[in-house]
PDB file of C-alpha atoms in Angstrom:
ATOM      1  CA  UNK A  34     -35.062   1.170  22.128  1.00 65.00           C
ATOM      2  CA  UNK A  35     -35.186   2.825  18.696  1.00 81.00           C
ATOM      3  CA  UNK A  36     -37.856   5.373  19.545  1.00 88.00           C
ATOM      4  CA  UNK A  37     -38.663   8.209  17.167  1.00 92.00           C
ATOM      5  CA  UNK A  38     -40.766  11.174  18.210  1.00 93.00           C
ATOM      6  CA  UNK A  39     -42.461  13.885  16.218  1.00 95.00           C
ATOM      7  CA  UNK A  40     -43.597  17.297  17.331  1.00 96.00           C
ATOM      8  CA  UNK A  41     -46.220  18.549  17.120  1.00 96.00           C
ATOM      9  CA  UNK A  42     -48.611  15.631  16.820  1.00 94.00           C
ATOM     10  CA  UNK A  43     -51.135  17.893  15.158  1.00 95.00           C
ATOM     11  CA  UNK A  44     -51.188  21.480  13.946  1.00 97.00           C
ATOM     12  CA  UNK A  45     -53.748  23.787  12.394  1.00 97.00           C
ATOM     13  CA  UNK A  46     -52.529  26.850  10.522  1.00 95.00           C
ATOM     14  CA  UNK A  47     -53.820  29.535   8.220  1.00 96.00           C
ATOM     15  CA  UNK A  48     -53.154  29.485   4.513  1.00 97.00           C
ATOM     16  CA  UNK A  49     -49.918  31.280   3.652  1.00 96.00           C
ATOM     17  CA  UNK A  50     -48.129  30.593   6.912  1.00 97.00           C
ATOM     18  CA  UNK A  51     -45.204  28.231   7.477  1.00 97.00           C
ATOM     19  CA  UNK A  52     -45.177  25.216   9.761  1.00 97.00           C
ATOM     20  CA  UNK A  53     -42.185  23.356  11.165  1.00 97.00           C
ATOM     21  CA  UNK A  54     -42.362  19.691  12.135  1.00 97.00           C
ATOM     22  CA  UNK A  55     -39.605  18.084  14.198  1.00 97.00           C
ATOM     23  CA  UNK A  56     -38.465  14.486  14.064  1.00 95.00           C
ATOM     24  CA  UNK A  57     -36.176  13.200  16.808  1.00 94.00           C
ATOM     25  CA  UNK A  58     -34.487   9.890  17.424  1.00 91.00           C
ATOM     26  CA  UNK A  59     -34.630   9.611  21.212  1.00 92.00           C
ATOM     27  CA  UNK A  60     -32.244   6.804  22.046  1.00 88.00           C
ATOM     28  CA  UNK A  61     -30.027   6.433  19.008  1.00 88.00           C
ATOM     29  CA  UNK A  62     -28.261   8.470  16.375  1.00 89.00           C
ATOM     30  CA  UNK A  63     -29.455   8.418  12.810  1.00 87.00           C
ATOM     31  CA  UNK A  64     -27.390   9.597   9.880  1.00 86.00           C
ATOM     32  CA  UNK A  65     -30.400   9.202   7.636  1.00 90.00           C
ATOM     33  CA  UNK A  66     -34.021  10.144   8.184  1.00 92.00           C
ATOM     34  CA  UNK A  67     -36.924   9.953   5.780  1.00 93.00           C
ATOM     35  CA  UNK A  68     -40.021  12.091   5.417  1.00 95.00           C
ATOM     36  CA  UNK A  69     -43.281  10.611   4.153  1.00 95.00           C
ATOM     37  CA  UNK A  70     -46.704  11.958   3.405  1.00 95.00           C
ATOM     38  CA  UNK A  71     -49.791   9.835   3.935  1.00 89.00           C
ATOM     39  CA  UNK A  72     -53.149  10.713   2.444  1.00 81.00           C
ATOM     40  CA  UNK A  73     -56.353   9.341   3.979  1.00 76.00           C
ATOM     41  CA  UNK A  74     -56.745   5.637   3.298  1.00 71.00           C
ATOM     42  CA  UNK A  75     -53.684   5.690   1.075  1.00 73.00           C
ATOM     43  CA  UNK A  76     -50.130   4.569   1.279  1.00 82.00           C
ATOM     44  CA  UNK A  77     -47.088   6.447   2.471  1.00 88.00           C
ATOM     45  CA  UNK A  78     -45.399   8.496  -0.214  1.00 90.00           C
ATOM     46  CA  UNK A  79     -41.712   9.165   0.297  1.00 91.00           C
ATOM     47  CA  UNK A  80     -41.040  12.871   0.039  1.00 94.00           C
ATOM     48  CA  UNK A  81     -37.328  13.095   0.748  1.00 94.00           C
ATOM     49  CA  UNK A  82     -34.287  11.481   2.267  1.00 92.00           C
ATOM     50  CA  UNK A  83     -32.529  13.591   4.859  1.00 90.00           C
ATOM     51  CA  UNK A  84     -28.833  13.054   5.570  1.00 87.00           C
ATOM     52  CA  UNK A  85     -27.126  14.692   8.505  1.00 85.00           C
ATOM     53  CA  UNK A  86     -24.899  17.542   7.430  1.00 83.00           C
ATOM     54  CA  UNK A  87     -25.873  17.523   3.770  1.00 85.00           C
ATOM     55  CA  UNK A  88     -28.731  18.568   1.538  1.00 88.00           C
ATOM     56  CA  UNK A  89     -31.829  16.440   1.437  1.00 91.00           C
ATOM     57  CA  UNK A  90     -32.618  14.328  -1.602  1.00 92.00           C
ATOM     58  CA  UNK A  91     -36.157  14.954  -2.816  1.00 95.00           C
ATOM     59  CA  UNK A  92     -38.340  12.513  -4.701  1.00 93.00           C
ATOM     60  CA  UNK A  93     -39.610  13.413  -8.131  1.00 92.00           C
ATOM     61  CA  UNK A  94     -42.528  15.800  -7.981  1.00 93.00           C
ATOM     62  CA  UNK A  95     -41.802  17.108  -4.467  1.00 95.00           C
ATOM     63  CA  UNK A  96     -41.092  20.832  -4.362  1.00 94.00           C
ATOM     64  CA  UNK A  97     -37.894  21.332  -2.409  1.00 92.00           C
ATOM     65  CA  UNK A  98     -38.543  25.052  -1.976  1.00 94.00           C
ATOM     66  CA  UNK A  99     -41.920  24.329  -0.421  1.00 96.00           C
ATOM     67  CA  UNK A 100     -40.893  21.462   1.814  1.00 96.00           C
ATOM     68  CA  UNK A 101     -37.652  22.541   3.464  1.00 95.00           C
ATOM     69  CA  UNK A 102     -35.733  19.808   5.235  1.00 94.00           C
ATOM     70  CA  UNK A 103     -32.904  20.375   7.673  1.00 90.00           C
ATOM     71  CA  UNK A 104     -30.920  17.611   9.367  1.00 89.00           C
ATOM     72  CA  UNK A 105     -28.554  19.553  11.576  1.00 82.00           C
ATOM     73  CA  UNK A 106     -27.728  16.802  14.059  1.00 89.00           C
ATOM     74  CA  UNK A 107     -27.729  13.043  14.301  1.00 90.00           C
ATOM     75  CA  UNK A 108     -30.919  13.093  16.363  1.00 92.00           C
ATOM     76  CA  UNK A 109     -33.001  15.828  14.761  1.00 93.00           C
ATOM     77  CA  UNK A 110     -34.490  16.480  11.348  1.00 94.00           C
ATOM     78  CA  UNK A 111     -37.048  19.171  10.612  1.00 95.00           C
ATOM     79  CA  UNK A 112     -39.585  19.586   7.836  1.00 97.00           C
ATOM     80  CA  UNK A 113     -40.878  23.093   7.194  1.00 97.00           C
ATOM     81  CA  UNK A 114     -43.936  23.499   5.005  1.00 97.00           C
ATOM     82  CA  UNK A 115     -43.597  26.997   3.626  1.00 97.00           C
ATOM     83  CA  UNK A 116     -46.549  29.133   2.535  1.00 96.00           C
ATOM     84  CA  UNK A 117     -48.901  26.307   3.351  1.00 96.00           C
ATOM     85  CA  UNK A 118     -52.135  25.859   1.406  1.00 96.00           C
ATOM     86  CA  UNK A 119     -55.159  23.632   2.052  1.00 95.00           C
ATOM     87  CA  UNK A 120     -53.839  21.039  -0.410  1.00 94.00           C
ATOM     88  CA  UNK A 121     -50.825  20.587   1.888  1.00 95.00           C
ATOM     89  CA  UNK A 122     -53.135  19.244   4.581  1.00 95.00           C
ATOM     90  CA  UNK A 123     -52.004  15.716   5.251  1.00 94.00           C
ATOM     91  CA  UNK A 124     -50.391  13.328   7.685  1.00 93.00           C
ATOM     92  CA  UNK A 125     -46.609  13.676   7.701  1.00 96.00           C
ATOM     93  CA  UNK A 126     -44.489  10.825   9.017  1.00 95.00           C
ATOM     94  CA  UNK A 127     -40.762  10.641   9.582  1.00 95.00           C
ATOM     95  CA  UNK A 128     -38.530   7.654  10.064  1.00 93.00           C
ATOM     96  CA  UNK A 129     -34.954   7.208  11.203  1.00 91.00           C
ATOM     97  CA  UNK A 130     -32.690   4.617   9.692  1.00 85.00           C
ATOM     98  CA  UNK A 131     -30.382   2.494  11.806  1.00 80.00           C
ATOM     99  CA  UNK A 132     -30.282  -1.097  10.672  1.00 75.00           C
ATOM    100  CA  UNK A 133     -33.850  -0.647   9.536  1.00 78.00           C
ATOM    101  CA  UNK A 134     -36.357   2.150   9.619  1.00 85.00           C
ATOM    102  CA  UNK A 135     -38.114   3.265  12.808  1.00 89.00           C
ATOM    103  CA  UNK A 136     -41.132   5.472  12.399  1.00 92.00           C
ATOM    104  CA  UNK A 137     -42.426   8.434  14.301  1.00 93.00           C
ATOM    105  CA  UNK A 138     -46.113   8.642  15.251  1.00 91.00           C
ATOM    106  CA  UNK A 139     -46.857  11.244  12.600  1.00 93.00           C
ATOM    107  CA  UNK A 140     -48.041  14.849  12.491  1.00 96.00           C
ATOM    108  CA  UNK A 141     -51.491  15.820  11.273  1.00 94.00           C
ATOM    109  CA  UNK A 142     -51.349  19.157   9.423  1.00 96.00           C
ATOM    110  CA  UNK A 143     -54.547  21.014   8.632  1.00 96.00           C
ATOM    111  CA  UNK A 144     -54.311  24.207   6.609  1.00 96.00           C
ATOM    112  CA  UNK A 145     -57.388  26.414   6.717  1.00 95.00           C
TER     113      UNK A 145
ATOM    114  CA  UNK B  40     -39.407   1.609 -10.857  1.00 83.00           C
ATOM    115  CA  UNK B  41     -40.155  -0.518  -7.843  1.00 87.00           C
ATOM    116  CA  UNK B  42     -43.755  -1.008  -6.798  1.00 91.00           C
ATOM    117  CA  UNK B  43     -45.835  -2.937  -4.258  1.00 94.00           C
ATOM    118  CA  UNK B  44     -49.449  -3.986  -4.704  1.00 94.00           C
ATOM    119  CA  UNK B  45     -51.624  -5.136  -1.806  1.00 92.00           C
ATOM    120  CA  UNK B  46     -55.061  -6.640  -1.849  1.00 82.00           C
ATOM    121  CA  UNK B  47     -57.744  -4.059  -1.462  1.00 79.00           C
ATOM    122  CA  UNK B  48     -59.485  -3.753   1.840  1.00 82.00           C
ATOM    123  CA  UNK B  49     -60.973  -3.262   4.187  1.00 92.00           C
ATOM    124  CA  UNK B  50     -60.902  -6.770   5.533  1.00 95.00           C
ATOM    125  CA  UNK B  51     -63.370  -7.681   8.256  1.00 96.00           C
ATOM    126  CA  UNK B  52     -63.033 -10.953  10.164  1.00 97.00           C
ATOM    127  CA  UNK B  53     -64.384 -12.608  13.244  1.00 97.00           C
ATOM    128  CA  UNK B  54     -62.034 -13.440  16.080  1.00 97.00           C
ATOM    129  CA  UNK B  55     -60.078 -16.700  15.529  1.00 96.00           C
ATOM    130  CA  UNK B  56     -60.567 -16.569  11.768  1.00 97.00           C
ATOM    131  CA  UNK B  57     -57.712 -17.171   9.334  1.00 97.00           C
ATOM    132  CA  UNK B  58     -56.139 -14.113   7.778  1.00 97.00           C
ATOM    133  CA  UNK B  59     -54.433 -13.669   4.425  1.00 97.00           C
ATOM    134  CA  UNK B  60     -53.414 -10.313   3.006  1.00 97.00           C
ATOM    135  CA  UNK B  61     -51.919 -10.601  -0.445  1.00 97.00           C
ATOM    136  CA  UNK B  62     -48.875  -8.629  -1.497  1.00 97.00           C
ATOM    137  CA  UNK B  63     -47.007  -8.718  -4.793  1.00 97.00           C
ATOM    138  CA  UNK B  64     -44.072  -6.634  -5.867  1.00 96.00           C
ATOM    139  CA  UNK B  65     -42.118  -5.449  -8.874  1.00 94.00           C
ATOM    140  CA  UNK B  66     -38.447  -4.731  -8.397  1.00 91.00           C
ATOM    141  CA  UNK B  67     -35.107  -5.008 -10.089  1.00 84.00           C
ATOM    142  CA  UNK B  68     -32.439  -6.956  -8.290  1.00 80.00           C
ATOM    143  CA  UNK B  69     -33.077  -8.668  -4.974  1.00 84.00           C
ATOM    144  CA  UNK B  70     -35.145  -6.548  -2.615  1.00 91.00           C
ATOM    145  CA  UNK B  71     -35.818  -7.096   1.042  1.00 92.00           C
ATOM    146  CA  UNK B  72     -39.499  -7.383   1.917  1.00 95.00           C
ATOM    147  CA  UNK B  73     -41.349  -6.104   4.963  1.00 95.00           C
ATOM    148  CA  UNK B  74     -44.726  -5.999   6.624  1.00 96.00           C
ATOM    149  CA  UNK B  75     -45.452  -2.977   8.797  1.00 95.00           C
ATOM    150  CA  UNK B  76     -48.457  -2.494  11.070  1.00 95.00           C
ATOM    151  CA  UNK B  77     -50.060   0.793  12.090  1.00 91.00           C
ATOM    152  CA  UNK B  78     -52.353   0.616  15.094  1.00 90.00           C
ATOM    153  CA  UNK B  79     -54.909   3.404  15.561  1.00 84.00           C
ATOM    154  CA  UNK B  80     -53.205   6.609  16.631  1.00 77.00           C
ATOM    155  CA  UNK B  81     -49.713   5.139  16.486  1.00 81.00           C
ATOM    156  CA  UNK B  82     -46.755   5.118  14.121  1.00 83.00           C
ATOM    157  CA  UNK B  83     -45.755   2.287  11.831  1.00 89.00           C
ATOM    158  CA  UNK B  84     -44.077  -0.679  13.476  1.00 91.00           C
ATOM    159  CA  UNK B  85     -42.101  -3.379  11.756  1.00 92.00           C
ATOM    160  CA  UNK B  86     -44.057  -6.629  11.985  1.00 96.00           C
ATOM    161  CA  UNK B  87     -41.742  -8.961  10.096  1.00 96.00           C
ATOM    162  CA  UNK B  88     -39.254  -9.057   7.277  1.00 94.00           C
ATOM    163  CA  UNK B  89     -37.446 -11.366   4.856  1.00 94.00           C
ATOM    164  CA  UNK B  90     -34.247 -10.528   3.070  1.00 91.00           C
ATOM    165  CA  UNK B  91     -33.900 -13.283   0.471  1.00 91.00           C
ATOM    166  CA  UNK B  92     -35.916 -15.769  -1.536  1.00 93.00           C
ATOM    167  CA  UNK B  93     -37.649 -18.538   0.449  1.00 94.00           C
ATOM    168  CA  UNK B  94     -37.013 -16.761   3.744  1.00 95.00           C
ATOM    169  CA  UNK B  95     -39.973 -16.811   6.121  1.00 97.00           C
ATOM    170  CA  UNK B  96     -40.510 -13.866   8.426  1.00 96.00           C
ATOM    171  CA  UNK B  97     -42.628 -14.401  11.525  1.00 97.00           C
ATOM    172  CA  UNK B  98     -43.740 -12.442  14.564  1.00 96.00           C
ATOM    173  CA  UNK B  99     -46.726 -12.437  16.926  1.00 95.00           C
ATOM    174  CA  UNK B 100     -48.295 -15.356  15.053  1.00 97.00           C
ATOM    175  CA  UNK B 101     -48.011 -13.636  11.673  1.00 98.00           C
ATOM    176  CA  UNK B 102     -45.976 -15.196   8.878  1.00 98.00           C
ATOM    177  CA  UNK B 103     -44.942 -14.289   5.358  1.00 98.00           C
ATOM    178  CA  UNK B 104     -42.700 -16.148   2.916  1.00 97.00           C
ATOM    179  CA  UNK B 105     -40.556 -14.430   0.282  1.00 97.00           C
ATOM    180  CA  UNK B 106     -41.575 -16.073  -3.005  1.00 96.00           C
ATOM    181  CA  UNK B 107     -39.326 -14.921  -5.816  1.00 93.00           C
ATOM    182  CA  UNK B 108     -41.006 -17.063  -8.461  1.00 94.00           C
ATOM    183  CA  UNK B 109     -44.364 -15.403  -7.868  1.00 95.00           C
ATOM    184  CA  UNK B 110     -42.918 -12.072  -6.624  1.00 96.00           C
ATOM    185  CA  UNK B 111     -45.147 -12.322  -3.587  1.00 97.00           C
ATOM    186  CA  UNK B 112     -44.961 -11.852   0.177  1.00 98.00           C
ATOM    187  CA  UNK B 113     -48.423 -12.700   1.471  1.00 98.00           C
ATOM    188  CA  UNK B 114     -49.180 -12.113   5.149  1.00 98.00           C
ATOM    189  CA  UNK B 115     -50.955 -14.881   7.073  1.00 98.00           C
ATOM    190  CA  UNK B 116     -52.162 -15.541  10.577  1.00 98.00           C
ATOM    191  CA  UNK B 117     -53.959 -18.652  11.676  1.00 97.00           C
ATOM    192  CA  UNK B 118     -56.217 -17.110  14.320  1.00 96.00           C
ATOM    193  CA  UNK B 119     -56.726 -13.372  14.513  1.00 97.00           C
ATOM    194  CA  UNK B 120     -57.607 -11.423  17.629  1.00 97.00           C
ATOM    195  CA  UNK B 121     -59.489  -8.183  18.128  1.00 97.00           C
ATOM    196  CA  UNK B 122     -56.167  -6.582  19.045  1.00 96.00           C
ATOM    197  CA  UNK B 123     -54.877  -7.299  15.516  1.00 97.00           C
ATOM    198  CA  UNK B 124     -57.210  -4.642  14.130  1.00 96.00           C
ATOM    199  CA  UNK B 125     -54.903  -2.191  12.377  1.00 95.00           C
ATOM    200  CA  UNK B 126     -53.628  -1.103   8.976  1.00 93.00           C
ATOM    201  CA  UNK B 127     -51.056  -3.423   7.420  1.00 96.00           C
ATOM    202  CA  UNK B 128     -48.497  -2.235   4.872  1.00 95.00           C
ATOM    203  CA  UNK B 129     -46.329  -4.362   2.651  1.00 96.00           C
ATOM    204  CA  UNK B 130     -43.064  -2.717   1.641  1.00 95.00           C
ATOM    205  CA  UNK B 131     -39.804  -3.403  -0.124  1.00 93.00           C
ATOM    206  CA  UNK B 132     -36.313  -2.025   0.089  1.00 90.00           C
ATOM    207  CA  UNK B 133     -33.874  -2.371  -2.756  1.00 77.00           C
ATOM    208  CA  UNK B 134     -30.950  -2.330  -0.357  1.00 70.00           C
ATOM    209  CA  UNK B 135     -29.545   0.886  -1.777  1.00 66.00           C
ATOM    210  CA  UNK B 136     -30.452   4.522  -1.235  1.00 56.00           C
ATOM    211  CA  UNK B 137     -29.977   4.264   2.529  1.00 59.00           C
ATOM    212  CA  UNK B 138     -32.731   1.690   2.845  1.00 73.00           C
ATOM    213  CA  UNK B 139     -35.431   3.643   1.064  1.00 82.00           C
ATOM    214  CA  UNK B 140     -38.805   1.889   1.315  1.00 89.00           C
ATOM    215  CA  UNK B 141     -41.547   1.550  -1.259  1.00 90.00           C
ATOM    216  CA  UNK B 142     -44.954   0.882   0.331  1.00 92.00           C
ATOM    217  CA  UNK B 143     -48.123  -0.788  -0.817  1.00 93.00           C
ATOM    218  CA  UNK B 144     -51.389   1.038  -0.344  1.00 91.00           C
ATOM    219  CA  UNK B 145     -52.192  -0.544   3.011  1.00 93.00           C
ATOM    220  CA  UNK B 146     -54.972  -2.887   4.064  1.00 94.00           C
ATOM    221  CA  UNK B 147     -57.343  -2.041   6.890  1.00 93.00           C
ATOM    222  CA  UNK B 148     -58.110  -5.074   9.052  1.00 96.00           C
ATOM    223  CA  UNK B 149     -61.006  -5.071  11.491  1.00 96.00           C
ATOM    224  CA  UNK B 150     -61.534  -8.061  13.768  1.00 97.00           C
ATOM    225  CA  UNK B 151     -64.848  -8.439  15.574  1.00 96.00           C
ATOM    226  CA  UNK B 152     -65.351 -10.433  18.791  1.00 94.00           C
TER     227      UNK B 152
END
């Protein structure tokens, strides 16, 4: 139980385009999901907390207009990287909270 | 704010060696402490946790004890296996903010046969 999926697992896009990443809790409902960014050989940095039916709470220094988060249902949260640039290339990980956090496998974004 | 500091890696060991990965934390209040493991190509998995001082978390032969006096939560295993090769993250949760986690920088462990 407590499986979280992410789609896509990897994506390559051109600079200036937008990319949407989905995070789904497959066998449970999650009021709260988190989005992290992981740089190579570095720790996970929390980007935002996503609550179903309300606006996401962004961490200091994270541009909310660039990283759009939508949590429209109890099993799905999406992260859209708008007008992506090469510096947005990273590994994005989501987690769903239900008595603890369960992590998705991550999405590798490469912006050319 | 809260922070977690892990020993720098990478750590390379031979099979059956003893493992220690140090973790210290800074937090207000009484956080819960966690160790997560990330195997190659997979997402983070909870390895063990402790929610109060002197608690010992254990799983798959790994152990860690919540030491409030030294603000530490060191990970240990008596005899590592090749299959333990992974990245290990120490983390804390302050119990508020919907369980928001603060992670250490991660330690890469490689175990050779």
